[in-house]
Coordinates of C-alpha atoms in Angstrom, one line a residue:
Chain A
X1 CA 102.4 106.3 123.2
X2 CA 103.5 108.6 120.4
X3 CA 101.5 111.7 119.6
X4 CA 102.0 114.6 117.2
X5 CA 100.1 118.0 118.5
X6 CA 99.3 120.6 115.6
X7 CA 99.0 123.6 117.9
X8 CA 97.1 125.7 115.4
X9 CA 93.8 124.9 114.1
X10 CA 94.5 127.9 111.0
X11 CA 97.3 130.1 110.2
X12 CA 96.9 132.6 107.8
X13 CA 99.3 134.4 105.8
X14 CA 99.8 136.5 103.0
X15 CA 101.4 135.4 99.5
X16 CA 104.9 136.2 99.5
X17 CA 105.3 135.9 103.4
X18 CA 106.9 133.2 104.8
X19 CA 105.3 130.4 106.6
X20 CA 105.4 127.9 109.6
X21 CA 103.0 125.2 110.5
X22 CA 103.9 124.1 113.9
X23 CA 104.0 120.4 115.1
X24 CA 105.7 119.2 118.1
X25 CA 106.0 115.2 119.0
X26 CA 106.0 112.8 121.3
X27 CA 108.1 109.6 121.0
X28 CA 109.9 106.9 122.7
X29 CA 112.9 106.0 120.7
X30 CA 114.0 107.7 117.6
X31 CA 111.1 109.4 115.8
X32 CA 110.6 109.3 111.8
X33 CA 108.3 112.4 111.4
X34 CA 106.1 113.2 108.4
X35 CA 104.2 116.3 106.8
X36 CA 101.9 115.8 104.4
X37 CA 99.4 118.1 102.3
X38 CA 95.7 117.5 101.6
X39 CA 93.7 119.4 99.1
X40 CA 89.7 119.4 99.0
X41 CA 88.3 115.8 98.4
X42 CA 91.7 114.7 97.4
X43 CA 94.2 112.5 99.7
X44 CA 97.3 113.3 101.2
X45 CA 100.1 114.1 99.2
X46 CA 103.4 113.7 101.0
X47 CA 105.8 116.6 101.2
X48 CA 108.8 115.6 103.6
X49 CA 110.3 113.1 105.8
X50 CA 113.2 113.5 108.8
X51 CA 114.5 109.9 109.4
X52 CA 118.0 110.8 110.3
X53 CA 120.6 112.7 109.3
X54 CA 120.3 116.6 108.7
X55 CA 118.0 118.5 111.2
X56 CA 117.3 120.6 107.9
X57 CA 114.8 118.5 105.7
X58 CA 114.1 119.4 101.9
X59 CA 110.6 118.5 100.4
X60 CA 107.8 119.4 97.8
X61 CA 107.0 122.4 96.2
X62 CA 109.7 124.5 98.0
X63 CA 108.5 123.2 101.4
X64 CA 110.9 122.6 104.0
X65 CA 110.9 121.4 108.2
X66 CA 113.8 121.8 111.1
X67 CA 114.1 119.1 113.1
X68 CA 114.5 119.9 116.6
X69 CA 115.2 117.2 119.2
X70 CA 115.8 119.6 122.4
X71 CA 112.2 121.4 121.8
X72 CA 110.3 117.8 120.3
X73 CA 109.2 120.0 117.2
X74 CA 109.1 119.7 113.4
X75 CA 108.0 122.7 111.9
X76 CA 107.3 122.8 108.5
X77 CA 108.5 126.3 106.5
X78 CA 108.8 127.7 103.2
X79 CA 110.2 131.2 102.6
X80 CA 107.5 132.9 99.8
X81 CA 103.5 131.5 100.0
X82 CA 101.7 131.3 97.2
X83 CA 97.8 131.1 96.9
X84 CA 97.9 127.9 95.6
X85 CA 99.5 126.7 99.0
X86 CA 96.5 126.8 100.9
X87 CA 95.3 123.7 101.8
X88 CA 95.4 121.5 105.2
X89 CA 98.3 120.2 106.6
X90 CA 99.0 117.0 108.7
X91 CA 101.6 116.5 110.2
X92 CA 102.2 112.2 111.5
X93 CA 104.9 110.5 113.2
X94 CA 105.7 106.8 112.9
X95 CA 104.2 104.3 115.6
X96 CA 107.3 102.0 115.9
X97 CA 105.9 100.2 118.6
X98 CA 103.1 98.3 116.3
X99 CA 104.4 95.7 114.0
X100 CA 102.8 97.4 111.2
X101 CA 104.5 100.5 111.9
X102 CA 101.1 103.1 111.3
X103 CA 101.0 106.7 111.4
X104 CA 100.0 109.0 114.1
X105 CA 98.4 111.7 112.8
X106 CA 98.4 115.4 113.9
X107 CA 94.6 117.4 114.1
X108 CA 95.4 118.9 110.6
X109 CA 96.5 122.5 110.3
X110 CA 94.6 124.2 107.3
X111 CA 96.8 126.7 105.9
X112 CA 95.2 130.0 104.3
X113 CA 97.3 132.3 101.8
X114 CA 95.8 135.1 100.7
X115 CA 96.3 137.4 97.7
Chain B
X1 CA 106.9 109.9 94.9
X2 CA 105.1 106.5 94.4
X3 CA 101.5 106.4 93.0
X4 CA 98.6 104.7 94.8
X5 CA 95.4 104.9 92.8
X6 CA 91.9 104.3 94.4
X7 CA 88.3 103.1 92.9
X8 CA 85.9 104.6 92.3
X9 CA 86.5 108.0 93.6
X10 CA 82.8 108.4 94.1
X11 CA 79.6 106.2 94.5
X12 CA 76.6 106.9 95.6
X13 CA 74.6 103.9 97.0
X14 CA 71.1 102.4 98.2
X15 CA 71.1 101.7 101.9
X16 CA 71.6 97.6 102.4
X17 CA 74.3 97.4 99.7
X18 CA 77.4 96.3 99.7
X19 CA 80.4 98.7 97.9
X20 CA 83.9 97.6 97.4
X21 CA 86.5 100.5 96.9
X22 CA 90.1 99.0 95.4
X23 CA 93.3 100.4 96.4
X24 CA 96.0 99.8 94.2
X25 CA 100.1 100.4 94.6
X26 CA 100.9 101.3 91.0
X27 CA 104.7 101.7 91.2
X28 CA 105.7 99.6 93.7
X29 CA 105.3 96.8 96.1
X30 CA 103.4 97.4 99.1
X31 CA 103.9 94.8 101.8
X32 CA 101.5 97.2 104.3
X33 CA 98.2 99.0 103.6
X34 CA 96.0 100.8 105.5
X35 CA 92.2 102.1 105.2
X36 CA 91.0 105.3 106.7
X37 CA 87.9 107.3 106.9
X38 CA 87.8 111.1 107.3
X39 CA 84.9 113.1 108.8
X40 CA 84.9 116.3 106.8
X41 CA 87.2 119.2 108.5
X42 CA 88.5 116.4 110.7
X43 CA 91.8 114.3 110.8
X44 CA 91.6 111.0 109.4
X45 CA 90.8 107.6 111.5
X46 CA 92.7 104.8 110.8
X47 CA 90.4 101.6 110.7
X48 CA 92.7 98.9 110.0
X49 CA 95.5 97.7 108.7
X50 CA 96.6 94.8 106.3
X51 CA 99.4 92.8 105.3
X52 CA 99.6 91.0 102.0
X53 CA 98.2 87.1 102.6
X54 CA 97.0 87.9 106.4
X55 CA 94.1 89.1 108.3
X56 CA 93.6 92.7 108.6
X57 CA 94.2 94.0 111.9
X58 CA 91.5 96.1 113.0
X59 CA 91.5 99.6 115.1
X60 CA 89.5 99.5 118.4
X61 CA 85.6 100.4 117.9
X62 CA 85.4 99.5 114.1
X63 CA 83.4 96.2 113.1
X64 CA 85.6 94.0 111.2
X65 CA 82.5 92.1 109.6
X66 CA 80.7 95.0 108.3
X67 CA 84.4 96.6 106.8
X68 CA 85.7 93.8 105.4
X69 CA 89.4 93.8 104.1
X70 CA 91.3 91.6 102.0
X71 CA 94.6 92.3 100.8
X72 CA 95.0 89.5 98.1
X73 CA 98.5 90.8 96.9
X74 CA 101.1 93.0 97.3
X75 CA 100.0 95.6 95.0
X76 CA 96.4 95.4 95.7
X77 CA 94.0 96.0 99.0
X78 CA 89.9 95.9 98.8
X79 CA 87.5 97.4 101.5
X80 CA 84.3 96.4 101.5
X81 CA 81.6 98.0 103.0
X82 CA 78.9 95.4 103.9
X83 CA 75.1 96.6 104.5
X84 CA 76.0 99.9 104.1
X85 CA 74.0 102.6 105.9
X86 CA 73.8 106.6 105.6
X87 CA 76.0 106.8 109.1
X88 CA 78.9 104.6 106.5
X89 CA 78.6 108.1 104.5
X90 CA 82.2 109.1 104.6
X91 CA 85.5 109.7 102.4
X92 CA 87.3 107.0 102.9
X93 CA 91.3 106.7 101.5
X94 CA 93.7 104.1 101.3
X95 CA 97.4 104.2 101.5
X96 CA 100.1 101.7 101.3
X97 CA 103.8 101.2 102.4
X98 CA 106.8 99.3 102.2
X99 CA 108.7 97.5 104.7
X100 CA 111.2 99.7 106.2
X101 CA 110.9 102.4 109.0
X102 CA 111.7 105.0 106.9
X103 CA 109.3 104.3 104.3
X104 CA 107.1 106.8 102.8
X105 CA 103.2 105.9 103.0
X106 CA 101.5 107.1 99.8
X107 CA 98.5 108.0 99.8
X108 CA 95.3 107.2 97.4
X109 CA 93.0 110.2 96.0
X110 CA 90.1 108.5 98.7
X111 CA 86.4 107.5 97.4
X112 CA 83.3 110.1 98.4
X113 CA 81.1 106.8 99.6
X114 CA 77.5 108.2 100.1
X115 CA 74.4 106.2 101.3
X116 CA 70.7 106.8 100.6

């Protein structure tokens, strides 16, 4: 079955620092990976996708993720945090086995940037 | 990215009523739709899923006749919850797709459903 696995529960970082929010997957086929952002009470807003192509994917808000197929992972990055990053983060891989083609969803990583 | 808007973002309700939440694709054409509900600090929990003019296809555990779906067109999904009860207090979001693997899902801004 595919899986995602969000290792970390929290990270915390300070503004200006970079960032990583680990997710490594699980997949039979090629995978189409996800990362998405939720604020509080709101729902998610999607950041970035890898489908195929560049290992290096470009999202949202200067948010970026490195596909790696020898380690499963898809880590999402962004060089500088701001305060106004903090938030959760999920990260989801595409269930191609389904008709419907649903999202498997990571745990959620919540993401703290401090001052 | 494409906008999927949700209503009402909040309703508070008497236990033994029946709320509908609408989830609409604003921007495009949304062949697939899903409903989920989130536990608060908690991933969210796909309940089903529906394709435009068909049943909804239901995740394991959730009663189809007390969270009924219809998804009457391509642009617009309704969940209703039937008989609602304080344990139905959840946030519950929508989201919708199109056809093709690589398609995004967008997400709606989810409805705070709360039952008295």
């Amino acid at each position: 079955a595919q899986s995602v696995a969000q290792p970390e529960d929290q990270v915390n970082v300070a503004e200006g620092n970079p960032l990583t929010v680990k997710c490594t997957y699980s997949v039979s086929g090629n995978p189409y990976l996800f990362w998405y952002v939720q604020y509080p009470n709101r729902g998610l807003q999607f950041l970035l996708k890898y489908i195929t192509g560049d290992n290096l994917v470009k999202g949202s808000y200067g948010f970026e993720a490195e596909f790696n197929k020898s380690q499963t992972s898809f880590h999402l990055k962004k060089p500088s945090a701001l305060v106004s990053d903090s938030a959760l983060y999920f990260c989801a891989v595409r269930d191609m086995n389904t008709g419907f083609q649903k999202l498997v969803f990571g745990t959620g990583t919540r993401l703290l940037v401090s001052p | 990215g494409a906008v999927v808007s949700q209503h009402p973002s909040r309703v508070i309700c008497k236990s033994g009523t029946s709320v509908k939440i609408e989830c609409r694709s604003l921007d495009f054409q949304a062949t697939t739709m899903f409903w989920y509900r989130q536990f608060p600090k908690k991933s969210l929990m796909l309940m089903a899923t529906s394709n435009e003019g068909s049943k909804a296809t239901y995740e394991q555990g959730v009663e189809k006749d007390k969270f009924l779906i219809n998804h009457a067109s391509l642009t617009l999904s309704t969940l209703t919850v039937t008989s609602a009860h304080p344990e139905d207090s959840s946030f519950y979001i929508c989201s919708a797709q199109g056809t093709g693997p690589g398609d995004t899902q967008y997400f709606g801004p989810g409805t705070r459903l709360t039952v008295l």
